Structures are given as structure tokens and as C-alpha cells.
Amino acid sequence: MECVLLLLMVTACAAITQDLSGKMFTFPQETNTAYVKLTPKIVDFGAITVCLRTITDLNRNYALFSLSATSSHNAFLIFKPTTDGIEIYVHDQAETFGGEDYKVNTWHSICSTWDSVTGVAQLWLDNKPFIRKYVGGARIKMPSIIIGQEQDSHGGGFDKTQSFVGMMSDVHMWDYTLSTCEIQKYMLDRNLTPGNVLNWKALDYKTYGRVLTEQKNHLLMYRINTNKYINVILLTRLFL
């Protein structure tokens, strides 16, 4: 079997652009030094969609996606608190999307959208849309985008008790709100239009600290909870 460990970073790695199809970032320990800095292709946003897949066994709070701007540290933040729900921050204003079935040690697919014109944000979890909520917010400019840590200052201010421990893959970002159809394509891994801000298939990134880049296990990666429809699709794909 092909070795799954591709790269171990204990110091900063030079920024590269790479096709990460079939791979994932692994954050194997709680620390305030391990993270991935993502370089966006666009730096001025009036709308945002972020999608990613993740698995963890954490029961404390942690950041899933941290975008800081000079004007606000939590310009766009997807955050999992200890209590029920997933929080979306826009310019430091948060709304909680609760009632989700967020199991540990299970791969989850997450998408979040926001539009500055309406001020409305929405969360999708494992192909399930949540209600749309108002968070407000003006345009976001000059972002610092990090996964693995939560930024309490622009590009830094990390707290290990908010760090992410687990695996993350298929990170995409767009400067517009994806349609329901496009989000479903992401959830089902079907011919998605790649992100025009962050594209997992051509990702410009730099790793810091102990971050692994590994092959993801396809059978586990796309078994999203107990959704039988998705599992049938996956089994069909595996045997074609």
C-alpha cells in the first residue's frame, strides 16, 4: 500500500501552489504553532462561500476556518463552540446555527455563505441547510486566512485551547454565494465548480509547525454520517 505520510512539517514550509485532490491536512496535536496559511486569489469580498470537510474528536471549542482583516479579527470565522451549534462570525458579530447532529470521529461536510448586501449568512452541514440569519457586515478587504488556529489578531494571536486537532480536506472559497445546487454538488462530491478564491485543486498555501499532508481514506472520507443515499452513491463509485 502506498505510504500515506507525504510530508511532515516542524518548521515553516515555503509557500507553494499544489493540487491537493485526494489529500488532507492533519493537525495531530493541540498547539498554538501548527497551522496552514492560505493565500487567496482575490482580496476584496462583498460575499463569501466557504466549504470544507473535517473530522475531529474534540469536545472543546475550536476554529474551523479563520479569516481576519485589519479592521476586524473575526472578519469571517466558522467556529465550533463547546455548546450545541456552529457559529459564523462576520466582522466580529456572531450567529449560532444550532440543533445539528455533529458527531465526533465522523467526517462532516460544511458550507457557509454570507452576502454583504443582505447581511444574511447560512450554514449547511452534511447536505442539510439551516435557516438563514442576519449577521450584517460590510465588505471584507485584505484578508489573512488560516486553518488550524483562530486569529485573535491579524495573522496571529493564537490560543492552543482554540486550535483544531484532526483532519481537514477539500477547502474551497468563492467571492459569491453558491446556489443550493452547487452546494449539493459539493456535499455529494459531484462536478463542483472549484473555488475562485481558494481552490483545493490549485491551493496556494504555507504550513507552519507540525502539520501533515496525507492521502485521505476515500471510504471514510465520504461516508457522511448515516445518509444512506450518499453511501449508495459512494459504493457505486467504488465498484465502477
mmCIF file of C-alpha atoms in Angstrom:
data_model
loop_
_atom_site.group_PDB
_atom_site.id
_atom_site.type_symbol
_atom_site.label_atom_id
_atom_site.label_comp_id
_atom_site.label_asym_id
_atom_site.label_seq_id
_atom_site.Cartn_x
_atom_site.Cartn_y
_atom_site.Cartn_z
ATOM 1 C CA MET A 1 0.000 0.000 0.000
ATOM 2 C CA GLU A 2 1.181 3.474 -0.814
ATOM 3 C CA CYS A 3 2.598 5.245 2.197
ATOM 4 C CA VAL A 4 0.028 7.748 3.449
ATOM 5 C CA LEU A 5 2.505 10.085 5.052
ATOM 6 C CA LEU A 6 3.667 12.557 2.446
ATOM 7 C CA LEU A 7 5.095 15.445 4.384
ATOM 8 C CA LEU A 8 5.840 16.363 7.983
ATOM 9 C CA MET A 9 6.396 19.999 8.776
ATOM 10 C CA VAL A 10 8.018 21.019 12.056
ATOM 11 C CA THR A 11 9.043 24.458 10.818
ATOM 12 C CA ALA A 12 7.619 26.824 8.257
ATOM 13 C CA CYS A 13 7.459 25.499 4.714
ATOM 14 C CA ALA A 14 7.848 27.761 1.710
ATOM 15 C CA ALA A 15 4.575 28.752 0.089
ATOM 16 C CA ILE A 16 3.605 26.501 -2.808
ATOM 17 C CA THR A 17 0.705 26.002 -5.189
ATOM 18 C CA GLN A 18 -0.361 22.389 -5.338
ATOM 19 C CA ASP A 19 -3.217 20.141 -6.439
ATOM 20 C CA LEU A 20 -4.353 18.529 -3.179
ATOM 21 C CA SER A 21 -7.014 16.308 -4.745
ATOM 22 C CA GLY A 22 -7.260 13.106 -2.724
ATOM 23 C CA LYS A 23 -5.275 14.597 0.174
ATOM 24 C CA MET A 24 -5.912 16.163 3.554
ATOM 25 C CA PHE A 25 -4.166 18.245 6.186
ATOM 26 C CA THR A 26 -3.698 16.507 9.530
ATOM 27 C CA PHE A 27 -3.256 18.542 12.708
ATOM 28 C CA PRO A 28 -2.131 15.851 15.178
ATOM 29 C CA GLN A 29 -1.791 17.767 18.448
ATOM 30 C CA GLU A 30 -3.075 20.693 20.480
ATOM 31 C CA THR A 31 -0.671 23.570 19.962
ATOM 32 C CA ASN A 32 -0.563 27.257 19.102
ATOM 33 C CA THR A 33 2.164 26.768 16.476
ATOM 34 C CA ALA A 34 0.630 24.403 13.889
ATOM 35 C CA TYR A 35 -1.471 25.942 11.135
ATOM 36 C CA VAL A 36 -1.835 26.434 7.387
ATOM 37 C CA LYS A 37 -1.871 29.922 5.890
ATOM 38 C CA LEU A 38 -3.911 30.113 2.681
ATOM 39 C CA THR A 39 -3.242 32.742 0.014
ATOM 40 C CA PRO A 40 -6.435 33.953 -1.702
ATOM 41 C CA LYS A 41 -6.642 34.852 -5.385
ATOM 42 C CA ILE A 42 -8.994 37.755 -4.522
ATOM 43 C CA VAL A 43 -8.621 40.136 -1.555
ATOM 44 C CA ASP A 44 -11.856 42.163 -1.581
ATOM 45 C CA PHE A 45 -15.153 40.425 -0.815
ATOM 46 C CA GLY A 46 -18.765 41.528 -0.850
ATOM 47 C CA ALA A 47 -19.911 37.924 -0.450
ATOM 48 C CA ILE A 48 -18.323 34.661 0.666
ATOM 49 C CA THR A 49 -18.921 30.942 0.434
ATOM 50 C CA VAL A 50 -16.560 28.559 2.245
ATOM 51 C CA CYS A 51 -16.803 24.782 2.054
ATOM 52 C CA LEU A 52 -14.630 22.179 3.785
ATOM 53 C CA ARG A 53 -14.632 18.639 5.131
ATOM 54 C CA THR A 54 -13.390 17.833 8.605
ATOM 55 C CA ILE A 55 -13.127 15.177 11.298
ATOM 56 C CA THR A 56 -12.092 15.564 14.941
ATOM 57 C CA ASP A 57 -12.633 14.069 18.385
ATOM 58 C CA LEU A 58 -12.552 17.439 20.146
ATOM 59 C CA ASN A 59 -15.231 18.247 22.719
ATOM 60 C CA ARG A 60 -13.958 21.768 23.393
ATOM 61 C CA ASN A 61 -14.346 24.856 21.219
ATOM 62 C CA TYR A 62 -12.163 25.285 18.123
ATOM 63 C CA ALA A 63 -11.893 27.199 14.870
ATOM 64 C CA LEU A 64 -12.675 25.552 11.545
ATOM 65 C CA PHE A 65 -11.891 28.500 9.260
ATOM 66 C CA SER A 66 -10.412 31.828 10.325
ATOM 67 C CA LEU A 67 -10.378 34.897 8.074
ATOM 68 C CA SER A 68 -9.062 38.056 9.692
ATOM 69 C CA ALA A 69 -8.976 41.560 8.233
ATOM 70 C CA THR A 70 -7.157 44.619 9.503
ATOM 71 C CA SER A 71 -10.487 46.114 10.549
ATOM 72 C CA SER A 72 -11.770 43.031 12.437
ATOM 73 C CA HIS A 73 -10.039 39.914 13.719
ATOM 74 C CA ASN A 74 -13.074 37.730 13.072
ATOM 75 C CA ALA A 75 -13.985 39.138 9.678
ATOM 76 C CA PHE A 76 -15.292 35.712 8.651
ATOM 77 C CA LEU A 77 -14.965 32.851 11.120
ATOM 78 C CA ILE A 78 -16.508 29.380 11.267
ATOM 79 C CA PHE A 79 -16.265 28.301 14.888
ATOM 80 C CA LYS A 80 -17.405 25.199 16.798
ATOM 81 C CA PRO A 81 -18.143 26.090 20.431
ATOM 82 C CA THR A 82 -18.346 23.626 23.294
ATOM 83 C CA THR A 83 -22.116 24.090 23.427
ATOM 84 C CA ASP A 84 -24.524 22.969 20.741
ATOM 85 C CA GLY A 85 -24.273 24.673 17.383
ATOM 86 C CA ILE A 86 -21.794 26.107 14.903
ATOM 87 C CA GLU A 87 -21.076 29.824 14.974
ATOM 88 C CA ILE A 88 -20.494 32.099 11.987
ATOM 89 C CA TYR A 89 -18.796 35.419 12.688
ATOM 90 C CA VAL A 90 -18.819 38.355 10.285
ATOM 91 C CA HIS A 91 -16.880 41.431 11.402
ATOM 92 C CA ASP A 92 -16.856 40.065 14.981
ATOM 93 C CA GLN A 93 -20.668 39.640 15.048
ATOM 94 C CA ALA A 94 -21.744 36.029 15.626
ATOM 95 C CA GLU A 95 -24.831 33.961 14.937
ATOM 96 C CA THR A 96 -25.265 30.376 16.152
ATOM 97 C CA PHE A 97 -26.735 27.685 13.925
ATOM 98 C CA GLY A 98 -27.939 25.062 16.383
ATOM 99 C CA GLY A 99 -29.652 21.714 16.512
ATOM 100 C CA GLU A 100 -27.101 19.959 14.328
ATOM 101 C CA ASP A 101 -26.058 16.308 14.629
ATOM 102 C CA TYR A 102 -22.336 16.948 14.933
ATOM 103 C CA LYS A 103 -20.694 13.685 15.960
ATOM 104 C CA VAL A 104 -17.036 13.336 16.882
ATOM 105 C CA ASN A 105 -14.798 10.939 14.928
ATOM 106 C CA THR A 106 -17.071 11.382 11.923
ATOM 107 C CA TRP A 107 -16.330 13.179 8.663
ATOM 108 C CA HIS A 108 -18.545 16.234 8.196
ATOM 109 C CA SER A 109 -19.046 18.433 5.146
ATOM 110 C CA ILE A 110 -19.637 22.100 5.979
ATOM 111 C CA CYS A 111 -20.534 25.074 3.799
ATOM 112 C CA SER A 112 -21.188 28.614 4.951
ATOM 113 C CA THR A 113 -22.405 31.583 2.911
ATOM 114 C CA TRP A 114 -22.637 35.325 3.572
ATOM 115 C CA ASP A 115 -23.656 38.317 1.473
ATOM 116 C CA SER A 116 -22.887 41.912 2.470
ATOM 117 C CA VAL A 117 -25.882 43.290 0.538
ATOM 118 C CA THR A 118 -28.454 41.400 2.622
ATOM 119 C CA GLY A 119 -26.218 40.787 5.638
ATOM 120 C CA VAL A 120 -27.558 37.224 5.730
ATOM 121 C CA ALA A 121 -25.497 34.106 6.479
ATOM 122 C CA GLN A 122 -26.419 30.439 6.163
ATOM 123 C CA LEU A 123 -24.865 27.145 7.215
ATOM 124 C CA TRP A 124 -25.012 23.754 5.531
ATOM 125 C CA LEU A 125 -23.959 20.608 7.388
ATOM 126 C CA ASP A 126 -23.822 17.211 5.650
ATOM 127 C CA ASN A 127 -26.225 18.343 2.925
ATOM 128 C CA LYS A 128 -28.650 19.820 5.463
ATOM 129 C CA PRO A 129 -29.394 23.564 5.158
ATOM 130 C CA PHE A 130 -30.031 25.635 8.272
ATOM 131 C CA ILE A 131 -32.213 28.716 8.457
ATOM 132 C CA ARG A 132 -30.761 31.972 7.114
ATOM 133 C CA LYS A 133 -29.760 34.511 9.770
ATOM 134 C CA TYR A 134 -28.812 38.168 9.725
ATOM 135 C CA VAL A 135 -25.236 38.976 10.801
ATOM 136 C CA GLY A 136 -24.747 42.239 8.876
ATOM 137 C CA GLY A 137 -21.289 43.262 7.800
ATOM 138 C CA ALA A 138 -19.574 45.441 5.216
ATOM 139 C CA ARG A 139 -17.113 44.355 2.549
ATOM 140 C CA ILE A 140 -14.061 42.424 3.717
ATOM 141 C CA LYS A 141 -10.653 43.508 2.445
ATOM 142 C CA MET A 142 -7.026 42.387 2.762
ATOM 143 C CA PRO A 143 -7.696 39.039 4.448
ATOM 144 C CA SER A 144 -5.405 36.759 6.413
ATOM 145 C CA ILE A 145 -6.796 33.227 6.017
ATOM 146 C CA ILE A 146 -5.727 30.430 8.365
ATOM 147 C CA ILE A 147 -6.908 26.911 9.164
ATOM 148 C CA GLY A 148 -5.808 25.098 12.305
ATOM 149 C CA GLN A 149 -5.903 28.183 14.547
ATOM 150 C CA GLU A 150 -8.226 31.079 15.421
ATOM 151 C CA GLN A 151 -6.795 34.553 14.849
ATOM 152 C CA ASP A 152 -7.114 36.965 17.781
ATOM 153 C CA SER A 153 -5.006 39.435 15.819
ATOM 154 C CA HIS A 154 -4.420 39.887 12.099
ATOM 155 C CA GLY A 155 -2.330 36.815 11.207
ATOM 156 C CA GLY A 156 -1.639 35.711 14.790
ATOM 157 C CA GLY A 157 -2.758 35.809 18.411
ATOM 158 C CA PHE A 158 -3.259 32.039 18.571
ATOM 159 C CA ASP A 159 -4.578 30.187 21.632
ATOM 160 C CA LYS A 160 -3.911 26.445 21.712
ATOM 161 C CA THR A 161 -7.194 25.853 23.545
ATOM 162 C CA GLN A 162 -8.973 27.026 20.357
ATOM 163 C CA SER A 163 -6.717 25.126 17.957
ATOM 164 C CA PHE A 164 -8.068 22.460 15.630
ATOM 165 C CA VAL A 165 -6.938 18.853 16.162
ATOM 166 C CA GLY A 166 -7.996 16.425 13.454
ATOM 167 C CA MET A 167 -8.076 16.252 9.671
ATOM 168 C CA MET A 168 -9.365 18.692 7.076
ATOM 169 C CA SER A 169 -9.791 18.444 3.299
ATOM 170 C CA ASP A 170 -11.463 19.909 0.208
ATOM 171 C CA VAL A 171 -11.243 23.543 1.313
ATOM 172 C CA HIS A 172 -12.792 25.881 -1.257
ATOM 173 C CA MET A 173 -13.785 29.549 -1.117
ATOM 174 C CA TRP A 174 -15.748 31.741 -3.543
ATOM 175 C CA ASP A 175 -16.367 35.505 -3.608
ATOM 176 C CA TYR A 176 -20.091 34.934 -4.135
ATOM 177 C CA THR A 177 -22.832 32.849 -2.540
ATOM 178 C CA LEU A 178 -23.126 29.419 -4.105
ATOM 179 C CA SER A 179 -26.530 28.257 -5.242
ATOM 180 C CA THR A 180 -28.271 25.400 -3.477
ATOM 181 C CA CYS A 181 -27.487 23.200 -6.462
ATOM 182 C CA GLU A 182 -23.764 23.975 -6.302
ATOM 183 C CA ILE A 183 -23.636 23.350 -2.551
ATOM 184 C CA GLN A 184 -25.313 19.984 -3.063
ATOM 185 C CA LYS A 185 -22.677 19.180 -5.684
ATOM 186 C CA TYR A 186 -20.006 19.864 -3.089
ATOM 187 C CA MET A 187 -21.762 17.762 -0.468
ATOM 188 C CA LEU A 188 -22.068 14.834 -2.876
ATOM 189 C CA ASP A 189 -18.640 15.383 -4.497
ATOM 190 C CA ARG A 190 -20.146 15.832 -7.971
ATOM 191 C CA ASN A 191 -18.517 18.048 -10.624
ATOM 192 C CA LEU A 192 -18.161 21.075 -8.389
ATOM 193 C CA THR A 193 -17.022 24.390 -9.825
ATOM 194 C CA PRO A 194 -13.785 24.974 -7.840
ATOM 195 C CA GLY A 195 -13.453 27.988 -5.610
ATOM 196 C CA ASN A 196 -12.265 31.149 -7.353
ATOM 197 C CA VAL A 197 -10.666 32.477 -4.143
ATOM 198 C CA LEU A 198 -9.328 29.213 -2.675
ATOM 199 C CA ASN A 199 -9.214 26.107 -4.851
ATOM 200 C CA TRP A 200 -8.208 22.800 -3.265
ATOM 201 C CA LYS A 201 -7.057 21.604 -6.680
ATOM 202 C CA ALA A 202 -4.667 24.554 -7.032
ATOM 203 C CA LEU A 203 -4.084 25.692 -3.480
ATOM 204 C CA ASP A 204 -1.529 28.369 -2.645
ATOM 205 C CA TYR A 205 -0.553 27.665 0.954
ATOM 206 C CA LYS A 206 2.203 27.605 3.548
ATOM 207 C CA THR A 207 2.366 25.252 6.528
ATOM 208 C CA TYR A 208 3.728 26.067 9.963
ATOM 209 C CA GLY A 209 4.530 23.723 12.834
ATOM 210 C CA ARG A 210 3.519 20.091 12.949
ATOM 211 C CA VAL A 211 1.107 19.705 10.041
ATOM 212 C CA LEU A 212 0.911 16.575 7.900
ATOM 213 C CA THR A 213 -0.186 16.353 4.287
ATOM 214 C CA GLU A 214 -1.610 12.862 3.777
ATOM 215 C CA GLN A 215 -3.687 10.776 1.420
ATOM 216 C CA LYS A 216 -7.256 10.689 2.639
ATOM 217 C CA ASN A 217 -9.125 7.450 3.112
ATOM 218 C CA HIS A 218 -11.858 7.646 0.460
ATOM 219 C CA LEU A 219 -14.128 5.091 2.120
ATOM 220 C CA LEU A 220 -14.190 7.054 5.373
ATOM 221 C CA MET A 221 -13.880 10.461 3.790
ATOM 222 C CA TYR A 222 -17.216 10.406 2.048
ATOM 223 C CA ARG A 223 -19.267 8.351 4.450
ATOM 224 C CA ILE A 224 -21.153 11.361 5.735
ATOM 225 C CA ASN A 225 -22.912 10.256 8.929
ATOM 226 C CA THR A 226 -25.569 7.651 8.089
ATOM 227 C CA ASN A 227 -27.003 9.223 4.960
ATOM 228 C CA LYS A 228 -27.944 6.087 3.021
ATOM 229 C CA TYR A 229 -28.359 7.906 -0.264
ATOM 230 C CA ILE A 230 -24.822 9.234 -0.161
ATOM 231 C CA ASN A 231 -23.446 5.843 0.908
ATOM 232 C CA VAL A 232 -25.152 4.160 -2.048
ATOM 233 C CA ILE A 233 -23.571 6.679 -4.418
ATOM 234 C CA LEU A 234 -20.170 6.029 -2.903
ATOM 235 C CA LEU A 235 -20.446 2.288 -3.094
ATOM 236 C CA THR A 236 -21.494 2.601 -6.721
ATOM 237 C CA ARG A 237 -18.493 4.778 -7.491
ATOM 238 C CA LEU A 238 -16.131 2.411 -5.703
ATOM 239 C CA PHE A 239 -17.206 -0.575 -7.797
ATOM 240 C CA LEU A 240 -17.484 1.104 -11.199
#
